[in-house]
């Protein structure tokens, strides 16, 4: 099979790496890809991002299957367009993708189908939301309704912080329209967990749980980022938590997908909070998480292509996913200054014996050298039978990767 993989991040490098292991995969075109996919086995980068141009490429190159990595093309309706052209594609159609595209849409969906989540209110007007904030119990969570590159959620400790956040979202419009409508949500205290899963609209199969560390500094301090490290499986996701998640979140979500008639053959990612009152859903994503994907796929023994095809063909009820009996830690190495600004343009050196344990995100090939080009540059993974062993291995591996200005957290695997 010849595959077209859309995206350019660490998630896409991990997907390409995993797909390339399948004996049935002949060639993977990554659009636009990055410095990691450029060097990956069976992979070639193509500099195309426009949906109509991608359709032309798929037709002109006899692509057997297209896989969509990031959320933006899904929300724009890439799956609908490909299907109109009778092209085989993996991902939810535009209606289901709105579960990530709009926070208010997803919260209303949760409420309608009894999915356990935090209390919330939706606001369109600056004055009304500011009046509401004066009545709130703090801390409170403010979310931009639309896509904000993982930075549209702020936990406000005081009224002053809340008003400042509304000014940034609704007045200064820092997310270019995505924050013009906001969701004000009850703050949930507990431990976060990410549960990636695959669905065909009739069955959902959850993958291994993961624990992402969003904040830039050790001890979970500083501003949120796109993710600085992952532990997989999440040590806080017990069998009891999983059962609670299945009954009160996953199964009810599946009922909603069916009732709404969503054409949803793709990934659904559940971001949950494990509270004293059980698991509650924070948000949906309609694609693999980054950096969770790098850890989850490193432990998956099942052929990912087989799972994807079973989803498209509505055969997931026949599938069983097999996992390595290990723990995988993923530590993100970022450019100096991230997340505010990023110093880029530096050569990355990776020793040969860890190349299979490094997934590239913000780096490009320039004159056959790997050069930093983004905030989160790469992920380094380490596996072991225990968290302690995986932690020891990942930080050993990090010693074999270097670039000027590299920053990473030192407490992944220890921080709560």
Coordinates of N, CA and C in Angstrom, one line a residue, residues 105-260:
X105 N -19.6 23.4 21.6 CA -20.3 22.3 21.0 C -20.1 21.0 21.8
X106 N -18.8 20.8 22.1 CA -18.5 19.5 22.8 C -19.1 19.5 24.2
X107 N -19.1 20.6 24.9 CA -19.7 20.6 26.3 C -21.2 20.4 26.2
X108 N -21.9 21.0 25.2 CA -23.3 20.7 25.0 C -23.6 19.3 24.6
X109 N -22.7 18.7 23.8 CA -22.8 17.2 23.5 C -22.7 16.4 24.7
X110 N -21.7 16.7 25.6 CA -21.5 16.0 26.9 C -22.8 16.0 27.7
X111 N -23.3 17.2 27.8 CA -24.5 17.5 28.7 C -25.7 16.7 28.1
X112 N -25.9 16.7 26.8 CA -27.0 16.0 26.1 C -27.0 14.5 26.4
X113 N -25.8 13.9 26.4 CA -25.7 12.5 26.5 C -25.2 12.0 27.8
X114 N -25.2 12.9 28.8 CA -24.9 12.5 30.2 C -23.5 12.1 30.4
X115 N -22.5 12.6 29.6 CA -21.1 12.4 29.8 C -20.7 13.2 31.1
X116 N -20.0 12.5 32.0 CA -19.6 13.1 33.2 C -18.5 14.2 33.0
X117 N -18.8 15.4 33.3 CA -17.9 16.5 33.1 C -18.1 17.6 34.1
X118 N -17.3 18.7 34.0 CA -17.4 19.9 34.8 C -18.6 20.7 34.5
X119 N -19.1 21.4 35.4 CA -20.2 22.4 35.2 C -19.6 23.6 34.3
X120 N -20.5 24.2 33.5 CA -19.9 25.2 32.6 C -21.0 26.2 32.2
X121 N -20.5 27.3 31.6 CA -21.4 28.3 31.0 C -20.7 28.8 29.8
X122 N -21.5 29.2 28.7 CA -20.9 29.7 27.5 C -21.3 31.2 27.3
X123 N -20.3 32.0 26.9 CA -20.5 33.4 26.7 C -20.0 33.9 25.4
X124 N -20.8 34.9 24.8 CA -20.4 35.5 23.5 C -20.0 36.9 23.7
X125 N -20.4 37.5 24.8 CA -20.2 39.0 25.0 C -19.2 39.2 26.2
X126 N -18.3 40.1 26.0 CA -17.3 40.5 27.0 C -17.9 41.0 28.3
X127 N -18.9 41.9 28.2 CA -19.5 42.5 29.4 C -20.2 41.4 30.2
X128 N -20.9 40.5 29.6 CA -21.7 39.5 30.3 C -20.7 38.5 31.0
X129 N -19.7 38.1 30.4 CA -18.7 37.2 31.0 C -18.0 37.8 32.1
X130 N -17.7 39.1 32.0 CA -17.0 39.8 33.1 C -17.9 39.9 34.4
X131 N -19.2 40.1 34.1 CA -20.1 40.2 35.2 C -20.2 38.8 35.9
X132 N -20.3 37.8 35.1 CA -20.4 36.4 35.6 C -19.1 36.0 36.4
X133 N -18.0 36.5 36.0 CA -16.7 36.2 36.7 C -16.7 36.7 38.1
X134 N -17.5 37.8 38.3 CA -17.5 38.5 39.6 C -18.3 37.6 40.6
X135 N -19.1 36.6 40.1 CA -19.9 35.7 41.0 C -19.2 34.3 41.2
X136 N -18.1 34.1 40.5 CA -17.5 32.8 40.5 C -16.7 32.4 41.7
X137 N -16.7 31.1 41.9 CA -15.8 30.6 43.0 C -14.4 30.3 42.3
X138 N -13.3 30.7 42.9 CA -12.0 30.5 42.3 C -11.2 29.4 42.9
X139 N -10.3 28.7 42.1 CA -10.0 29.0 40.7 C -11.1 28.6 39.8
X140 N -11.1 29.2 38.6 CA -12.0 28.9 37.5 C -11.3 28.7 36.2
X141 N -11.8 27.9 35.3 CA -11.2 27.7 34.1 C -11.8 28.4 32.9
X142 N -11.0 29.1 32.1 CA -11.5 29.9 31.0 C -11.0 29.2 29.7
X143 N -11.9 28.9 28.8 CA -11.4 28.2 27.6 C -11.9 29.0 26.4
X144 N -11.0 29.2 25.4 CA -11.3 29.7 24.1 C -12.2 28.7 23.4
X145 N -13.2 29.1 22.8 CA -14.1 28.1 22.1 C -13.5 27.3 21.0
X146 N -12.7 28.0 20.2 CA -12.1 27.4 19.0 C -10.7 26.9 19.2
X147 N -10.0 26.6 18.1 CA -8.7 26.1 18.1 C -7.7 27.2 18.5
X148 N -6.8 26.8 19.5 CA -5.8 27.8 20.0 C -4.5 27.2 20.2
X149 N -4.2 26.1 19.4 CA -2.9 25.5 19.4 C -2.5 25.0 20.8
X150 N -3.5 24.5 21.5 CA -3.2 23.9 22.8 C -3.0 25.0 23.9
X151 N -3.2 26.3 23.6 CA -2.9 27.3 24.6 C -4.1 28.1 24.9
X152 N -5.3 27.6 24.6 CA -6.5 28.3 24.8 C -7.3 28.0 26.1
X153 N -6.6 27.4 27.1 CA -7.2 27.1 28.4 C -6.3 27.7 29.5
X154 N -7.0 28.5 30.3 CA -6.3 29.2 31.4 C -7.0 29.0 32.7
X155 N -6.2 28.5 33.7 CA -6.8 28.4 35.1 C -6.5 29.7 35.8
X156 N -7.6 30.4 36.1 CA -7.5 31.7 36.8 C -7.7 31.5 38.3
X157 N -6.8 32.0 39.1 CA -6.8 31.9 40.5 C -7.6 33.1 41.2
X158 N -7.9 34.1 40.4 CA -8.6 35.3 41.0 C -9.4 36.0 39.9
X159 N -10.3 36.9 40.4 CA -11.1 37.7 39.5 C -10.2 38.5 38.6
X160 N -9.1 39.1 39.1 CA -8.2 39.9 38.3 C -7.6 39.1 37.1
X161 N -7.2 37.9 37.4 CA -6.6 37.0 36.4 C -7.7 36.7 35.3
X162 N -8.9 36.4 35.8 CA -10.0 36.1 34.9 C -10.3 37.3 34.0
X163 N -10.4 38.5 34.5 CA -10.6 39.7 33.7 C -9.5 39.9 32.6
X164 N -8.3 39.7 33.1 CA -7.1 39.8 32.2 C -7.2 38.8 31.0
X165 N -7.6 37.6 31.4 CA -7.7 36.5 30.4 C -8.8 36.8 29.3
X166 N -9.9 37.4 29.8 CA -11.0 37.7 28.9 C -10.6 38.9 28.0
X167 N -9.8 39.8 28.5 CA -9.3 40.9 27.7 C -8.4 40.3 26.6
X168 N -7.5 39.3 26.9 CA -6.6 38.7 25.9 C -7.4 38.0 24.9
X169 N -8.4 37.2 25.3 CA -9.2 36.3 24.4 C -10.1 37.1 23.6
X170 N -10.9 38.0 24.2 CA -12.1 38.6 23.5 C -11.8 40.0 22.9
X171 N -10.9 40.7 23.6 CA -10.6 42.1 23.2 C -9.4 42.1 22.3
X172 N -8.2 41.7 22.9 CA -7.0 41.6 22.1 C -7.1 40.6 21.0
X173 N -7.9 39.6 21.1 CA -8.2 38.6 20.1 C -6.9 37.8 19.8
X174 N -6.2 37.3 20.8 CA -4.9 36.7 20.5 C -5.0 35.4 19.8
X175 N -6.1 34.8 19.7 CA -6.3 33.6 19.0 C -7.0 33.8 17.7
X176 N -7.1 35.0 17.2 CA -7.6 35.3 15.9 C -9.0 34.7 15.7
X177 N -9.9 35.1 16.6 CA -11.3 34.6 16.4 C -11.7 33.5 17.3
X178 N -10.7 32.6 17.7 CA -11.0 31.4 18.4 C -11.5 31.7 19.9
X179 N -11.1 32.9 20.4 CA -11.5 33.3 21.7 C -12.6 34.3 21.8
X180 N -13.3 34.5 20.7 CA -14.4 35.5 20.7 C -15.6 34.9 21.4
X181 N -15.7 33.6 21.5 CA -16.7 32.9 22.3 C -15.9 32.1 23.4
X182 N -16.3 32.1 24.6 CA -15.6 31.4 25.7 C -16.5 30.5 26.5
X183 N -15.8 29.5 27.1 CA -16.5 28.6 28.0 C -15.9 28.9 29.4
X184 N -16.7 29.1 30.4 CA -16.2 29.3 31.8 C -16.6 28.0 32.5
X185 N -15.6 27.3 33.0 CA -15.8 26.0 33.5 C -15.4 25.8 35.0
X186 N -16.1 25.0 35.7 CA -15.8 24.7 37.1 C -14.3 24.1 37.1
X187 N -13.5 24.5 38.0 CA -12.2 23.9 38.2 C -12.3 22.5 38.9
X188 N -11.7 21.6 38.2 CA -11.7 20.2 38.8 C -10.3 19.9 39.4
X189 N -10.3 19.4 40.6 CA -9.0 19.1 41.3 C -8.8 17.6 41.2
X190 N -7.6 17.3 40.8 CA -7.3 15.8 40.7 C -6.0 15.6 39.8
X191 N -6.0 14.5 39.2 CA -4.8 14.1 38.3 C -5.4 13.9 36.9
X192 N -4.7 14.5 35.9 CA -5.1 14.4 34.5 C -4.7 13.1 33.9
X193 N -5.4 12.6 32.9 CA -5.1 11.4 32.2 C -5.5 11.6 30.7
X194 N -4.7 11.1 29.8 CA -5.1 11.1 28.4 C -5.4 9.6 28.0
X195 N -6.6 9.4 27.4 CA -6.9 8.1 26.9 C -7.2 8.2 25.4
X196 N -6.2 7.9 24.6 CA -6.4 7.8 23.1 C -7.2 6.6 22.8
X197 N -8.1 6.6 21.8 CA -8.8 5.5 21.4 C -9.1 5.5 19.9
X198 N -9.6 4.4 19.4 CA -10.0 4.4 17.9 C -11.5 3.9 17.9
X199 N -12.2 4.5 16.9 CA -13.6 4.2 16.8 C -14.0 4.0 15.3
X200 N -15.0 3.3 15.1 CA -15.6 3.2 13.7 C -17.1 3.7 13.8
X201 N -17.4 4.3 14.9 CA -18.8 4.8 15.0 C -19.7 3.8 15.7
X202 N -19.3 2.6 15.8 CA -20.1 1.5 16.5 C -19.4 0.9 17.7
X203 N -18.0 0.9 17.6 CA -17.2 0.4 18.6 C -16.1 1.4 19.0
X204 N -15.7 1.5 20.2 CA -14.5 2.3 20.6 C -13.6 1.3 21.3
X205 N -12.3 1.3 20.9 CA -11.3 0.6 21.6 C -10.3 1.6 22.2
X206 N -10.3 1.6 23.5 CA -9.3 2.5 24.2 C -7.9 2.0 24.1
X207 N -6.9 2.9 23.9 CA -5.5 2.5 23.9 C -5.0 2.6 25.4
X208 N -3.7 2.4 25.6 CA -3.1 2.6 26.9 C -3.3 4.0 27.3
X209 N -3.5 4.2 28.6 CA -3.6 5.5 29.2 C -2.3 6.2 29.2
X210 N -2.3 7.5 29.2 CA -1.0 8.3 29.3 C -1.2 9.5 30.2
X211 N 0.0 10.0 30.7 CA 0.0 11.2 31.6 C 0.9 12.2 30.9
X212 N 0.3 13.3 30.5 CA 1.0 14.4 29.8 C 1.4 15.4 30.9
X213 N 2.5 16.1 30.7 CA 2.9 17.2 31.6 C 3.0 18.4 30.8
X214 N 2.0 19.3 31.0 CA 1.8 20.5 30.2 C 2.7 21.6 30.5
X215 N 3.0 21.8 31.8 CA 3.7 23.0 32.2 C 5.2 22.9 31.9
X216 N 5.8 24.1 31.6 CA 7.2 24.2 31.1 C 8.2 23.8 32.1
X217 N 8.0 24.1 33.4 CA 9.0 23.9 34.4 C 8.8 22.6 35.3
X218 N 9.8 22.2 35.9 CA 9.7 21.0 36.8 C 8.7 21.4 37.9
X219 N 8.2 20.3 38.6 CA 7.2 20.5 39.6 C 5.9 21.1 39.1
X220 N 5.6 20.9 37.8 CA 4.4 21.4 37.1 C 4.2 22.9 37.4
X221 N 5.2 23.7 37.1 CA 5.2 25.1 37.3 C 5.4 25.9 36.0
X222 N 4.9 27.1 35.9 CA 5.1 27.9 34.7 C 3.9 27.8 33.8
X223 N 4.0 28.5 32.6 CA 2.9 28.4 31.7 C 2.7 27.1 31.0
X224 N 1.5 26.8 30.5 CA 1.2 25.6 29.7 C 1.9 25.6 28.4
X225 N 2.3 24.4 27.9 CA 2.9 24.3 26.6 C 2.0 23.2 25.9
X226 N 2.5 22.8 24.7 CA 1.8 21.7 24.0 C 2.1 20.4 24.6
X227 N 2.9 20.3 25.7 CA 3.3 19.0 26.3 C 4.8 18.9 26.4
X228 N 5.3 18.6 27.6 CA 6.7 18.5 27.9 C 7.2 17.1 28.2
X229 N 6.2 16.1 28.4 CA 6.7 14.8 28.7 C 5.5 13.9 29.0
X230 N 5.7 12.6 28.9 CA 4.6 11.7 29.0 C 5.0 10.4 29.7
X231 N 4.1 9.9 30.6 CA 4.3 8.6 31.2 C 3.2 7.7 30.7
X232 N 3.5 6.5 30.2 CA 2.5 5.6 29.6 C 2.9 4.2 30.0
X233 N 2.0 3.4 30.6 CA 0.6 3.8 31.0 C 0.6 4.8 32.2
X234 N -0.5 5.5 32.3 CA -0.6 6.5 33.4 C -0.8 5.7 34.7
X235 N 0.1 5.9 35.7 CA 0.1 5.1 37.0 C -1.2 5.4 37.8
X236 N -1.9 6.5 37.5 CA -3.1 6.8 38.3 C -4.4 6.2 37.7
X237 N -4.2 5.7 36.5 CA -5.4 5.1 35.8 C -5.5 3.6 36.2
X238 N -6.2 3.4 37.3 CA -6.4 2.0 37.8 C -7.5 1.3 37.1
X239 N -7.7 0.0 37.4 CA -8.9 -0.7 36.8 C -10.2 0.0 37.2
X240 N -10.3 0.5 38.4 CA -11.5 1.1 38.9 C -11.7 2.4 38.1
X241 N -10.6 3.2 37.9 CA -10.8 4.4 37.1 C -11.2 4.1 35.7
X242 N -10.6 3.1 35.1 CA -10.9 2.7 33.7 C -12.4 2.3 33.6
X243 N -12.9 1.6 34.5 CA -14.3 1.1 34.5 C -15.2 2.3 34.6
X244 N -14.9 3.3 35.5 CA -15.6 4.5 35.6 C -15.6 5.3 34.3
X245 N -14.5 5.4 33.7 CA -14.3 6.0 32.4 C -15.2 5.4 31.3
X246 N -15.1 4.1 31.3 CA -15.9 3.4 30.3 C -17.4 3.6 30.4
X247 N -17.9 3.5 31.6 CA -19.3 3.6 31.9 C -19.9 5.0 31.7
X248 N -19.1 6.0 32.3 CA -19.7 7.3 32.4 C -19.2 8.3 31.4
X249 N -18.2 7.9 30.6 CA -17.6 8.8 29.6 C -17.6 8.1 28.2
X250 N -16.8 7.0 28.1 CA -16.6 6.4 26.8 C -17.9 5.9 26.1
X251 N -18.7 5.1 26.9 CA -19.9 4.4 26.4 C -20.9 5.5 26.0
X252 N -21.0 6.5 26.8 CA -22.0 7.6 26.6 C -21.6 8.4 25.4
X253 N -20.3 8.6 25.2 CA -19.8 9.3 24.0 C -20.2 8.5 22.7
X254 N -20.0 7.2 22.8 CA -20.3 6.4 21.7 C -21.8 6.4 21.3
X255 N -22.7 6.4 22.3 CA -24.1 6.6 22.1 C -24.4 7.9 21.4
X256 N -23.7 9.0 21.9 CA -23.9 10.3 21.2 C -23.5 10.3 19.8
X257 N -22.3 9.7 19.5 CA -21.8 9.6 18.1 C -22.9 8.9 17.2
X258 N -23.4 7.8 17.7 CA -24.4 7.1 17.0 C -25.7 7.9 16.8
X259 N -26.2 8.5 17.9 CA -27.5 9.3 17.9 C -27.4 10.5 16.9
X260 N -26.2 11.1 17.0 CA -26.0 12.3 16.1 C -25.8 12.0 14.7

